[in-house]
Short mmCIF file of C-alpha atoms and ligand atoms in Angstrom, two decimals:
data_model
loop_
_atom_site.label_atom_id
_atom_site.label_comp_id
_atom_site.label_asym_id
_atom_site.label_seq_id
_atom_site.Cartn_x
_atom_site.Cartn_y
_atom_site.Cartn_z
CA UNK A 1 13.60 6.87 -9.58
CA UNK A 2 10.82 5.27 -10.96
CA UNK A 3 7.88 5.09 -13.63
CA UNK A 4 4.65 5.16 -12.29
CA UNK A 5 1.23 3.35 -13.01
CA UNK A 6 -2.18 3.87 -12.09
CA UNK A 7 -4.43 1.58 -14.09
CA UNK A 8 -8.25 2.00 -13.51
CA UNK A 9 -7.81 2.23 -9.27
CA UNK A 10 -10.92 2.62 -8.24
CA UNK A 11 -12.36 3.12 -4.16
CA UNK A 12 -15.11 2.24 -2.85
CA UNK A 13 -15.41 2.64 1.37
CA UNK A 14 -16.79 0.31 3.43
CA UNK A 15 -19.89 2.42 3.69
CA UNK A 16 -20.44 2.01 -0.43
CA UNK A 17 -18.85 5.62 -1.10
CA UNK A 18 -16.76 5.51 -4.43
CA UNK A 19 -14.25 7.98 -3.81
CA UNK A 20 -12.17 7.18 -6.47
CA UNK A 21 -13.98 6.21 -10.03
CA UNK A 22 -10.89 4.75 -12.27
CA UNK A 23 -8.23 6.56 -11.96
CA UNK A 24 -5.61 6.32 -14.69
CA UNK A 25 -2.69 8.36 -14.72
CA UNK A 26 1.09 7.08 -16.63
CA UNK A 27 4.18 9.38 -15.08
CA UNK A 28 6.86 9.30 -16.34
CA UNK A 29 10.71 8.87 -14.58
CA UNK A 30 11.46 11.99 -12.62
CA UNK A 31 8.30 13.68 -13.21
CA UNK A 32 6.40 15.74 -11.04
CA UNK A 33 2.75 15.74 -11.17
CA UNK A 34 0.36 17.54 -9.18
CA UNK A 35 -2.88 16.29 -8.11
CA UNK A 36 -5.33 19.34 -8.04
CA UNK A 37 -9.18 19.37 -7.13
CA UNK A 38 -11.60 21.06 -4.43
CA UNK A 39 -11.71 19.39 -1.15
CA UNK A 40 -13.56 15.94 -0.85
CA UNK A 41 -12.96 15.39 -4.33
CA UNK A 42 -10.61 12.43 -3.53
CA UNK A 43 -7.32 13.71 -3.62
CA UNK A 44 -5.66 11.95 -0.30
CA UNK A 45 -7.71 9.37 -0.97
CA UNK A 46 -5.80 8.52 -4.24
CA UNK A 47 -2.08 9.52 -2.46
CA UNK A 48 -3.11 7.31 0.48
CA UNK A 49 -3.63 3.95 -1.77
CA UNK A 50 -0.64 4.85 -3.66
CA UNK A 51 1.40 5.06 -0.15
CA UNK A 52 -0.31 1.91 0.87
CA UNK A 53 -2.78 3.57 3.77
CA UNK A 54 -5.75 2.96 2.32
CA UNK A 55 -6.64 -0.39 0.86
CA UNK A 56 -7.11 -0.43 -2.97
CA UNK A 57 -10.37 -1.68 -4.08
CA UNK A 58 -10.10 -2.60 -7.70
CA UNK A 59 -7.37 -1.28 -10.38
CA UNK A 60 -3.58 -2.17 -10.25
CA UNK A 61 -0.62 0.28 -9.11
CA UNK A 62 2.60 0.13 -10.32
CA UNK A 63 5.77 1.54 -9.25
CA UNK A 64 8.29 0.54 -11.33
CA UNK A 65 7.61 -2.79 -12.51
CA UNK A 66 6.58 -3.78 -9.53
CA UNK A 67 2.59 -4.49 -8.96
CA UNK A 68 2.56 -2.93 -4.97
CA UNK A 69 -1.19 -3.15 -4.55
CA UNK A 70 -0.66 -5.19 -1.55
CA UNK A 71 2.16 -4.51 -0.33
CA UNK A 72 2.92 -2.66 3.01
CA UNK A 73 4.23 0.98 2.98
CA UNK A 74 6.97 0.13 4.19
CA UNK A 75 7.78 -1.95 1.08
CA UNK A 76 6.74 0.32 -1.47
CA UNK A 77 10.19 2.17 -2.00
CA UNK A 78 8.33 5.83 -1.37
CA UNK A 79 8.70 8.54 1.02
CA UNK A 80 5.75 10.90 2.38
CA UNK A 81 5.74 14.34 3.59
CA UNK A 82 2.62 15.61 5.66
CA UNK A 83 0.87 19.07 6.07
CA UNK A 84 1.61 18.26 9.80
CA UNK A 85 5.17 17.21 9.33
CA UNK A 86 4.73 14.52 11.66
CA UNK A 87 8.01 14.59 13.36
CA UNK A 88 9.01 13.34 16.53
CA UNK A 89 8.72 16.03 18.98
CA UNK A 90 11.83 14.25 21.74
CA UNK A 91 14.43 13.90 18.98
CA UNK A 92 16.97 15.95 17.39
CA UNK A 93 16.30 16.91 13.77
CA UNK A 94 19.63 14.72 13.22
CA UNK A 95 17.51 12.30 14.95
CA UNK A 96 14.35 12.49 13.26
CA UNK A 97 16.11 12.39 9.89
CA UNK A 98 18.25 9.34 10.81
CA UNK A 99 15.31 7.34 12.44
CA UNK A 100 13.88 5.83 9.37
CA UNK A 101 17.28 4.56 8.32
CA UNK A 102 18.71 2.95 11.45
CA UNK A 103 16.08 -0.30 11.65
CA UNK A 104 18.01 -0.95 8.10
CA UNK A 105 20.62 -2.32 7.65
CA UNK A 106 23.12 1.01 6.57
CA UNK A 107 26.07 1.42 8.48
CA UNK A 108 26.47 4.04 11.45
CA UNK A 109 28.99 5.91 9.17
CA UNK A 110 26.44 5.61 6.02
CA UNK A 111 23.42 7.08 7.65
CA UNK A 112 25.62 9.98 9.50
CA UNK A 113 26.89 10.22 5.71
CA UNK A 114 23.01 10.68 4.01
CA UNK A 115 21.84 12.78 7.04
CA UNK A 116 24.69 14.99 6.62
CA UNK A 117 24.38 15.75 2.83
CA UNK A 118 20.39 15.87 3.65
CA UNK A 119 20.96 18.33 6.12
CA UNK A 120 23.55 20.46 3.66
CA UNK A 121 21.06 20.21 0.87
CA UNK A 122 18.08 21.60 2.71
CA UNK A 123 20.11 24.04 4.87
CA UNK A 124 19.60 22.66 8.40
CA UNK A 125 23.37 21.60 9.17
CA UNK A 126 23.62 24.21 11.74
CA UNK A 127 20.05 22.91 13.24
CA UNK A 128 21.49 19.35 13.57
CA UNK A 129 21.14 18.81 17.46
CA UNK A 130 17.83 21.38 17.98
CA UNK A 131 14.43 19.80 18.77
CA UNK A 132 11.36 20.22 16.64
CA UNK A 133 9.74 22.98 18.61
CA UNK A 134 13.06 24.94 18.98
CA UNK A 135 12.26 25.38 14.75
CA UNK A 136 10.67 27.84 12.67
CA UNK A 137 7.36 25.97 10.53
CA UNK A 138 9.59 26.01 7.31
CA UNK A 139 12.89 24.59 8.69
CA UNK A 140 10.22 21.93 10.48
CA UNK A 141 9.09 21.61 6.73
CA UNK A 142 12.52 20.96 5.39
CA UNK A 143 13.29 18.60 8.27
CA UNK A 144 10.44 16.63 7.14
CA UNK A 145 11.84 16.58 3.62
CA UNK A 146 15.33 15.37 4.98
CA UNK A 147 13.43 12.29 6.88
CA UNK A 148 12.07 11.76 3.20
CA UNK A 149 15.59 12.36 1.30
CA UNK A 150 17.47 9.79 3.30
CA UNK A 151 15.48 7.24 2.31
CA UNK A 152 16.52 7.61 -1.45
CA UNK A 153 12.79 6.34 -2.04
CA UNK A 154 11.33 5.84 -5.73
CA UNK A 155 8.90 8.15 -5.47
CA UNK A 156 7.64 11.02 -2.89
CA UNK A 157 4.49 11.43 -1.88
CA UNK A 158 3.81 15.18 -1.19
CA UNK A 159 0.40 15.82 0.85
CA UNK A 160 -0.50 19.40 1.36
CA UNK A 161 3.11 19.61 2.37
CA UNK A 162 2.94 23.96 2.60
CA UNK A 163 -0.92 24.41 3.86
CA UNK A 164 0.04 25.28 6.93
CA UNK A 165 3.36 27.98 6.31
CA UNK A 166 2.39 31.98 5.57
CA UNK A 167 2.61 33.03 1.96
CA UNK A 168 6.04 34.38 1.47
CA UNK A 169 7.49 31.21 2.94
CA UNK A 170 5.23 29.44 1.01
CA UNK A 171 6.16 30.55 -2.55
CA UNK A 172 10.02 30.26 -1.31
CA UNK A 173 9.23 26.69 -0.69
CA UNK A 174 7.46 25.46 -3.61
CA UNK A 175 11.04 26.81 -5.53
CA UNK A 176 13.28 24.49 -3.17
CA UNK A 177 11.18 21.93 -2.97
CA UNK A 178 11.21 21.91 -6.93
CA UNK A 179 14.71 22.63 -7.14
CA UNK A 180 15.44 19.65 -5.00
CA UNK A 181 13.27 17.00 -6.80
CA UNK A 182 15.02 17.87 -10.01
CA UNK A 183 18.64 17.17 -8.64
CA UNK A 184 17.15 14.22 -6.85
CA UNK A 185 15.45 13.53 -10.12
CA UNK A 186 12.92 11.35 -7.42
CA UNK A 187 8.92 11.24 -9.26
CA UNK A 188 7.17 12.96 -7.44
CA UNK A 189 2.95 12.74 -6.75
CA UNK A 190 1.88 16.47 -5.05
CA UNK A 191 -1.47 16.79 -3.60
CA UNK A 192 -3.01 20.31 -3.32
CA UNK A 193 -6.45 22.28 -3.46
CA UNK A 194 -4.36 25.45 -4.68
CA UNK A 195 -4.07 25.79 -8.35
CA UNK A 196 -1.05 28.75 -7.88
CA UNK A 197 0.77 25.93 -6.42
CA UNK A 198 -0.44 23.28 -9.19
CA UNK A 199 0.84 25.93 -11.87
CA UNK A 200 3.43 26.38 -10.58
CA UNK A 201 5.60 23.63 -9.32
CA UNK A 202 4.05 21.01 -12.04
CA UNK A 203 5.26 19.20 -14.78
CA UNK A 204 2.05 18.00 -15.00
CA UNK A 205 -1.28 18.76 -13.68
CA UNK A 206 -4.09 16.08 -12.89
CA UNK A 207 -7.57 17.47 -12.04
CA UNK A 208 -9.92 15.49 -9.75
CA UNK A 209 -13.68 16.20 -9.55
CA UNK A 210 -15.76 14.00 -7.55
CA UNK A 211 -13.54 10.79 -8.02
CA UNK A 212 -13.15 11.64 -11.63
CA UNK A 213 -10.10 12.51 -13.30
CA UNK A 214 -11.43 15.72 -15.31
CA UNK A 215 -8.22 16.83 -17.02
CA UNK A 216 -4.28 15.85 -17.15
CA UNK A 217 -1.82 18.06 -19.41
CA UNK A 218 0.71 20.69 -18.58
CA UNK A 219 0.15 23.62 -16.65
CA UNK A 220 0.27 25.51 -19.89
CA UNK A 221 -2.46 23.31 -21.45
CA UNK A 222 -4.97 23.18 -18.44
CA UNK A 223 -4.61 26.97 -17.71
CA UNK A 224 -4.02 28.88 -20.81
CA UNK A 225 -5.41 26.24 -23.37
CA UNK A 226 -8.39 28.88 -25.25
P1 LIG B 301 -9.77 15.43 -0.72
O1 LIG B 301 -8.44 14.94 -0.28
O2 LIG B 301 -9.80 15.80 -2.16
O3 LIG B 301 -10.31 16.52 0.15
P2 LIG B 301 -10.71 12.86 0.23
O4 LIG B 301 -9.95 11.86 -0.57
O5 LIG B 301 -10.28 13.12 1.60
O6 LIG B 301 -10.81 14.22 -0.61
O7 LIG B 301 -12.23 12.42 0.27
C1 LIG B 301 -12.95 12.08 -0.92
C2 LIG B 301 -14.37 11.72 -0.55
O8 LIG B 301 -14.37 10.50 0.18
C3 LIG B 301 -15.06 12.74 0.34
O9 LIG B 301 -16.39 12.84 -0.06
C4 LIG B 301 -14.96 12.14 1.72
O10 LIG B 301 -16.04 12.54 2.53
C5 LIG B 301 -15.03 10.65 1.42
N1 LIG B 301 -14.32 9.83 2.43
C6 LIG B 301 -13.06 10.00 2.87
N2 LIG B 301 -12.72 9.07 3.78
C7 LIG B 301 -13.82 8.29 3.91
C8 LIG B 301 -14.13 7.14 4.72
N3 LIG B 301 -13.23 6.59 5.55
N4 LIG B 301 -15.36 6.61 4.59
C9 LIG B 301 -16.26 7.13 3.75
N5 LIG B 301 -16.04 8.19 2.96
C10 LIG B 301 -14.84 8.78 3.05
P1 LIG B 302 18.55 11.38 22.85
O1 LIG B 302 17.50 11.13 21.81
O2 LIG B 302 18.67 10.32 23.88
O3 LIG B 302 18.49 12.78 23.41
P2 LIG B 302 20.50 12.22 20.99
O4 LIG B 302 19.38 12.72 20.15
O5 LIG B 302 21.36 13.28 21.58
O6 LIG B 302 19.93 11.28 22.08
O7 LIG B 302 21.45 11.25 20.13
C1 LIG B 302 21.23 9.87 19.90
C2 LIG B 302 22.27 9.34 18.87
O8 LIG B 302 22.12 10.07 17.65
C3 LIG B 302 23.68 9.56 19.34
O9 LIG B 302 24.24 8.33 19.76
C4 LIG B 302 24.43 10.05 18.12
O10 LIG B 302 25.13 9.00 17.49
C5 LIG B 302 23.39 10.48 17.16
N1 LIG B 302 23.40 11.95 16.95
C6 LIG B 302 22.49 12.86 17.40
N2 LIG B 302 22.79 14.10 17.00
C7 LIG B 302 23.93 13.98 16.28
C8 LIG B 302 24.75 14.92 15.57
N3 LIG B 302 24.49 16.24 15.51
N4 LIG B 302 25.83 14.44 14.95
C9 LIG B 302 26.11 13.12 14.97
N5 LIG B 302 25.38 12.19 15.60
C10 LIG B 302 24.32 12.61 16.25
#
């Protein structure tokens, strides 16, 4: 668990596009916050320099204390989850969820330990020793959460995680995946272009127009505010 600090980060690509103009957003311990906007408005472009895959250009980030701007994801203390789930199609699901824990240094018996409770949370223990395409797109989804559970990371990084599920799975997800970050109590940053999704799974909402932040408040006070 961790505060969060975005102090005027600002991109610029290497082709003199400013993506990002300033962004400055303060989250709080445990919070969730959406990042709303219509595509190309610079949404993964701001989750991709806070995860460390895109270079910052100006502007600080702060998880924590810690000032990460240049630090490797790897080192950043988060965990992503992708539209795509990007898992490992040639490995178990016990497999893919174990994989980022094993080149640490946590004990066979520890990692069996987080993959199992993982695996119990999310409602894949009986999927433990299946493959990825032998998986329905939402337990894929939830396997993709367990590879970012494990980790016990500061803060998730959520992009487009549900884009690609059909509607009634969709709207069962957004309630786990909320249910889940609150017992974690992890902050959590949630990209999406659907404002059902922002309203509903936010604590609070941060709209992005053109690389500029247009509006941050509640769901409450960016939907129903007169
Ligand atoms: P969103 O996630 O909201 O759809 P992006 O962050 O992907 O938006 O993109 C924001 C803007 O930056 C878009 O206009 C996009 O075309 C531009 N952009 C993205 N990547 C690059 C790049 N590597 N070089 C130049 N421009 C880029
Ligand atoms: P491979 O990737 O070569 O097919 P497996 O995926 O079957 O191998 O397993 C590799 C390792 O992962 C095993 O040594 C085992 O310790 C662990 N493992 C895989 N699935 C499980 C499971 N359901 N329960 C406990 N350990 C498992």
């Amino acid at each position: 668990m961790a505060t969060v600090s975005l102090k005027t980060l600002q991109k610029i690509y290497p082709n003199g596009f400013q993506a990002v103009h300033g962004a400055d957003i303060e989250i709080a311990d445990g919070e969730f916050i959406v990042l709303v906007g219509p595509s190309g408005c610079g949404k993964s472009t701001l989750l991709r320099m806070i995860a460390g895959l895109e270079e910052i250009t100006s502007g600080d980030l702060l998880i924590g204390d810690r000032q990460v701007n240049d630090l490797d994801p790897a080192d950043r203390d988060i965990a992503m989850v992708f539209q795509n789930y990007a898992l490992y199609p040639h490995m178990t699901v016990y497999n893919n969820m174990a994989y980022g824990l094993r080149n640490r240094k946590i004990s066979k018996e520890n990692i069996d330990k987080s993959v199992r409770e993982a695996a119990s949370l999310l409602n894949l223990a009986e999927y433990l020793d299946r493959r990825p395409s032998q998986l329905s797109g939402g337990q894929r989804q939830r396997v993709a959460m367990g590879r970012a559970i494990v980790r016990e990371p500061a803060l998730f990084l959520f992009d487009e995680p549900l884009s690609n599920l059909d509607a009634k799975l969709r709207n069962q997800m957004r309630i786990e995946i909320r249910k889940l970050q609150r017992q974690l109590g992890t902050t959590s940053i949630y990209v999406t272009h659907d404002q059902v999704e922002a309203m509903t799974m936010a604590d609070r909402i941060v709209v992005l127009n053109a690389g500029n932040i247009e509006q941050i408040g509640t769901p409450d006070e960016i939907y129903h505010r007169p």
